[in-house]
C-alpha cells in the first residue's frame, strides 16, 4: 500500500463497481474482482472513476468500497475524488487516505476552458486536499470537454508538489507524451508518472513514447500487463503481436456509452462478476451486441489461452 | 404546504444557500431569508437549485436545509433533486417529500441530445421518484446544453402524470410559451404550470405570453411579484414601468458565472445575509464590481422605495 | 478611410446585410443604411460579420458589398474575413484592403481550446494576411465556444504587430477589460483599441472600465454614440440615464437566434431597410413578437425623440 | 455515372484532395487517385467531404475537382454540398449535378439540437436543392455535435423523396443500423442505402447489422471492399480475418485531427499522391508519427501482399 510517486509504473486497473440486479453493491464480486486483478499482474487499482460509476454512489458507499478493497489487497489504490465543491473533495480524500489509499485522482469540471482556469482549479484542489496527498490529473477531453496542453500540465506540476501522476487519455495523444517527456528533459517541469487510458486503444505506441504504463479497465488486463512488460524489455514486435490479437475486442469495448456494459459482460462471462448490472440510468447491452462480444471472445480465446469463459 | 399542481402561479423564489465565511451553512441567515421572502409576497420557494449551490452540499446538509425552511414557513417548497443516478434522486425525494416539500425539480444531465433520450430520461426519473410526487422539468439549455422542444415537453407531460410544472428558462423562450399554451389548447398535452427563470430578464413579456409567473432568484423579488400581479390585473403599462426600473440591476445580476455573487452581495447589503460567501471553487466579486452594484442600487432606491440598504 | 489603429475609439456599427424578399442583396437599402449610420454619428462600420450573414454570402458578393459601402462613405471600414482556411482568408483580405478597407476582423474556429492553439491560430492568420494589415480579434465565446483569457490576448498582441483592436464580447466581460488595461499599464502588452459587442448590453459599464467604445449593431446606434460620448465627458449619470431608457429594447434585441430579425424589423420600421428578410435558413419573427417590438418602440419613442417610425 | 438510389451498395471511397507543397490542387495526383480507387474495386467516390478539406476550397475549385474526376471515371460520384446558407448549397448542387454527379451529401450545421430543428433543416435543404436530386444525410455526431435518432432519420426519409442514403458514422452506432432496418421492415420509413464511416473502425459488424457498405477514406480501400464482399457472401470469419489484419493501421488512421495526415502520408508512400500537404491551418505529422506508420505498414505488408510501397 505504498503511496503513488513520480516513478510509479505498470498497470493500474480501473475497477468497475459490481452491483447485483437490484443495484446494490455486490461485495462478493468485488472481492473476486480484486483477487482477479492481483492474479493478472496489475501493479495497482483505481477505484471510483467514471467507469466505476462513482457519480451514482453516495459518500458512504464510496468509502465502504475503498475500505473493502484495501482489506483485500496490498496493491496501491488510487481513488477518484472529483466533486463539484472542494469541501466534498477534501472530505472524501481524508476518508480514503486515512483508510490507506495511495493517492487520489481529480478530473476537471466541464466548465473550465482557458489555461489559467485549469491551473487555478488544480491549485485550489491541491490546496484543499493537502500538500502531502499524492494526486493524479485526469486528462480526458472527450468526456470532460476540457483540453489541457502540455504547458498547462507543466504549470500544474510545478505549482502543486502533490501532483505526481498524469492519467493520460487525450485523443490523439501520442505527441502529448513526447512533449511532456521533452519538457521534463528540458527541466521545465518535474517528472510525472504517465499512465494511459482510452481503453488501451493506443497503448502499443504510448509505452514506446515514454508512458509508464496503463490506467484503464480493459476486460482482459493481462493484455495491458503484457504490452507494458514487452515494451519495457525492448521487445517491440512481441508487444505489438499480443496487442494486435486483442485489438478487435479492445476496440469493441472502447465504444463510448456502452463500453462499460461490454466490460462488465465479459467479466461476468469470465466468472468474476455475478451480474453485469449498472445503476440506472445506464445502457443495457442488446442481445445482438452480446452475440457480437461472444464472437469476438471465441476468436480471442483461440489466440490467448488465458482468456477462459465460465458463464 | 400544499403540493404543487398544474395551476400553481405567482413567484417561487430560488433561494441561495447562506454560508458563513468558512463555508458552513448559516441557518440564522437562512431564517431571515425565509422571512424576507414571505414579506416580499412570494407564493413559494425553490431550494437546492444550481443557484442554491446544491452540487456542493452533502445529502445530509441538503435535507437539513429543507427541514429548516419547512419549519419556518408554510409556503410551498420545491426542492431540486437532480443527481447522476436515479437511486440518489429517489433517496433525496423521499427525504424531502416526507419532510413536507410540495414537489421536486429535475434537471436533465448534459449528455442528453435527442428527443427520445430526453423523454426516456424523464420517464425513468418519474418512475424512480414515484408517480404521486409532483415534479418540475428544469428547462435551461444555456447551462445544461440540453434543448427541449415543445413537442418533447408535451411527450413528458403526457407520459408522466407527476409532471405538473415547467421551469422555463430557454433563451430565446417567448415563442416556446406560446407554443406550449397552443398545444394545451389543442388537447395535445395536459396543462402545465409555467414559471420562468433566466433571472427574470424577459418576465415582462413571459407573463403576457401565458406564463403563470416566475421561478428565479432576482435579489429584489418584490419586483417579480409586482410584474406578475400587474399583468394578471391586465395593467400592461404598470408591469413594464416597474420592470424597466429594475432592469439595469436585473441585467447586471444575470451575468453567467458571477450572477450569484451579485445576488448574495445585494442580499447582504439589504441586511438579509450575514455573509455573501460561496463555497469554493466559486467566483468572488471584485471591488470594482461591488462599486458598480452599489451605483445601480443607489439609482434603484430612488425609483423603488422598498429597496433599503442596511449594510 | 484611415486604417484602424490602437487608439481607434467611438462606435463601429455592425451593419446587417440588406436583402430583398427573394434573398438578393438590396444595394439601395445598403446605401440608405450607410447614410443613416453616418447621420447617427458612428465613427466606423463593420461589414460581413456574423450579424451581417457573412457565411451565406459568396466571395464575389462579399467584395461587392465592401466596394459599394466604400464608395458611399469615408468612414473607416472593418471587414470580417473569417474562413476555414488561411488561403480564403488571405484572398478576401487582399480584395477588401485594396478596395480601401481600414482593417479586417478574424474570429477563431470553434475547434480551438487551449491557449497555445488559439495563439498559434492567430499567428498563422496574421502571417497569412500580411504583417501590414491591421486586424481585430473577435472574442465571442457564446457563439464560437472559444474562450480567450487576457493572457492569450496579450500573447497574440505581442506576437502580431497587426493586431490593433479587440472586439470584446465575452460574457461576463467587465473584469476582462480591467485585466487587459492593467496588462497594458504593466507593459506586458501593447495597447489595443477595445470595442465592445454583446449588443451593447453592458456598454454603460464597459466604457467606464476602459473600453474605447462599441462595435455592435443595436438598431438605435444613436444610443451607443451617446453612451460613449457621455462617459468620455465624465458624465456618468447622463450615460446611464440614456442607456437605461433603451435597455428594454436593447435587451429584447439581444436574444440569441432572433436578435438579427428584431434588428432588421426595427430598421425596416425606421425606414432604412425595404425588407427585413434574412437568407435561409434563418429565423422569422412571429406576428406576436412584432407586436412586442412595436410596444417597446412606442414606449421608447416617448423617451427618445430621435427614434421615429415611418413604416 | 448512375445516380444514387436506395439500394446502392459497396464502397464509396472518401477521396482526399491532393495539394502540392504550396497548397495548389494537384490534378495529376487526383487522376492517379481516381485510377487507384477504380483498381481497388470501389463502387463509387465521395468528393468534397470534411476529409476532402472542402471548407478550404473555393466554389470554383470545388467545381473543377468534380469535373476533373467525372472526366476520369464512370464511377458514381457523391459530392459534399454542405454550406451555411441554402443558396450556396443549391448553387454547388446545380453545378455538380449538371456535370454528372450521382448525388450530393448534406451535413447538419452544429447549431441544431432538437428533432424538429434537424428535420426542418433537412426539409429546407431538400427543397432548396430540388426534389429530383438524390441526397445523403451525413450523420456524424462526433464532428458536428448533432445527434440524429433513428426516428429523426425516418422523419427526414419520409418527408424528402430525394433522401436515398445515410452516411452513418454515429458512435456507437451498431444498434442504430438495426433500429433503422427494423423501422423499414415495419413500414415506418422507406429503405435507405446505409454506408458507414468512422474510418471503418466497426465495418466488420456494421455490414452484419445490415449496412450496405462503407463510405470512408481508409488508406487501403481494398480492405473495405474485402469486408463488404465477404460479408455479402456469408463468410463471416473471412471478413473478420482480413479486417483484423488491418485494424492496427486502421485504428491509427482513425485518430481525430491527424487522421487525414496519416491517410495522405500512406497514399504518398503507396505512390498515389506526390505530396501529403494539407491546406493551412492543418496538422503536420511528426517525424516520430511517420516512423510509427512505417512500422505499421511494414507489419501489414507481411499480411496483405497488395499493399506495396514505392516511396
Short mmCIF file of C-alpha atoms in Angstrom, two decimals, chain B residues 142 171-175 178 200-205 208-210 236-238 240-244 247-249 251-252 254-258 285-286 288-289 291-293 295-296 299 302-303, chain C residues 142 171-175 178 200-205 208-210 236-238 240-244 247-249 251-252 254-258 285-286 288-289 291-293 295-296 299 302-303:
data_model
loop_
_atom_site.label_atom_id
_atom_site.label_comp_id
_atom_site.label_asym_id
_atom_site.label_seq_id
_atom_site.Cartn_x
_atom_site.Cartn_y
_atom_site.Cartn_z
CA UNK B 142 -27.67 27.61 -21.64
CA UNK B 171 -33.34 31.53 -24.41
CA UNK B 172 -34.93 32.83 -26.54
CA UNK B 173 -38.08 31.47 -24.99
CA UNK B 174 -41.12 33.61 -25.68
CA UNK B 175 -42.31 31.55 -28.65
CA UNK B 178 -46.94 30.41 -26.86
CA UNK B 200 -36.41 37.44 -14.87
CA UNK B 201 -34.81 39.11 -17.89
CA UNK B 202 -37.91 38.58 -20.05
CA UNK B 203 -40.56 38.30 -17.34
CA UNK B 204 -42.42 41.37 -18.62
CA UNK B 205 -43.30 39.52 -21.83
CA UNK B 208 -48.08 38.22 -21.31
CA UNK B 209 -47.40 35.07 -23.32
CA UNK B 210 -49.16 32.88 -20.79
CA UNK B 236 -49.61 46.19 -19.03
CA UNK B 237 -48.00 49.61 -18.70
CA UNK B 238 -47.71 49.32 -14.94
CA UNK B 240 -43.47 47.32 -17.77
CA UNK B 241 -42.92 50.53 -15.80
CA UNK B 242 -41.87 48.71 -12.67
CA UNK B 243 -39.94 46.13 -14.67
CA UNK B 244 -37.98 48.77 -16.57
CA UNK B 247 -33.88 46.17 -15.50
CA UNK B 248 -30.42 47.76 -15.13
CA UNK B 249 -29.72 45.85 -11.90
CA UNK B 251 -29.45 42.63 -16.18
CA UNK B 252 -26.25 43.06 -14.14
CA UNK B 254 -27.99 37.95 -14.86
CA UNK B 255 -24.33 37.62 -15.90
CA UNK B 256 -23.31 33.96 -16.05
CA UNK B 257 -20.73 32.88 -13.52
CA UNK B 258 -20.92 35.91 -11.29
CA UNK B 285 -16.94 39.79 -6.81
CA UNK B 286 -14.16 42.29 -7.42
CA UNK B 288 -14.81 47.36 -8.76
CA UNK B 289 -17.85 45.18 -9.43
CA UNK B 291 -18.98 49.64 -6.60
CA UNK B 292 -20.90 49.07 -9.82
CA UNK B 293 -23.63 47.22 -7.95
CA UNK B 295 -24.15 52.54 -8.06
CA UNK B 296 -27.03 50.57 -9.56
CA UNK B 299 -30.12 54.61 -8.70
CA UNK B 302 -34.58 56.45 -5.92
CA UNK B 303 -37.16 54.62 -8.03
CA UNK C 142 -21.00 32.38 -26.50
CA UNK C 171 -19.77 37.34 -21.09
CA UNK C 172 -19.29 38.21 -18.31
CA UNK C 173 -16.63 40.57 -19.54
CA UNK C 174 -16.17 43.60 -17.32
CA UNK C 175 -13.23 42.16 -15.40
CA UNK C 178 -9.88 45.85 -16.44
CA UNK C 200 -24.38 46.76 -26.03
CA UNK C 201 -25.97 45.05 -23.04
CA UNK C 202 -23.14 46.16 -20.70
CA UNK C 203 -21.87 49.20 -22.59
CA UNK C 204 -22.73 51.54 -19.71
CA UNK C 205 -20.08 49.86 -17.55
CA UNK C 208 -16.22 53.03 -17.53
CA UNK C 209 -13.87 50.07 -17.33
CA UNK C 210 -11.68 51.43 -20.10
CA UNK C 236 -21.75 59.11 -15.59
CA UNK C 237 -25.36 59.75 -14.71
CA UNK C 238 -26.18 61.04 -18.19
CA UNK C 240 -26.71 55.64 -17.56
CA UNK C 241 -29.88 57.68 -17.97
CA UNK C 242 -29.87 57.39 -21.72
CA UNK C 243 -28.72 53.79 -21.57
CA UNK C 244 -31.49 52.79 -19.17
CA UNK C 247 -32.34 48.91 -22.17
CA UNK C 248 -35.79 47.27 -22.56
CA UNK C 249 -35.50 47.23 -26.36
CA UNK C 251 -32.32 43.55 -24.14
CA UNK C 252 -35.09 42.28 -26.43
CA UNK C 254 -30.04 40.74 -27.69
CA UNK C 255 -31.85 37.38 -27.75
CA UNK C 256 -29.72 34.73 -29.48
CA UNK C 257 -31.07 33.41 -32.73
CA UNK C 258 -33.74 36.02 -33.29
CA UNK C 285 -40.10 36.94 -36.33
CA UNK C 286 -43.59 35.84 -35.31
CA UNK C 288 -46.66 38.23 -31.74
CA UNK C 289 -43.00 39.13 -31.45
CA UNK C 291 -46.25 43.44 -31.68
CA UNK C 292 -43.90 43.18 -28.70
CA UNK C 293 -41.23 45.12 -30.55
CA UNK C 295 -44.85 48.10 -27.97
CA UNK C 296 -41.25 48.60 -26.90
CA UNK C 299 -42.50 53.29 -25.17
CA UNK C 302 -41.71 58.77 -25.77
CA UNK C 303 -38.25 58.86 -24.16
#
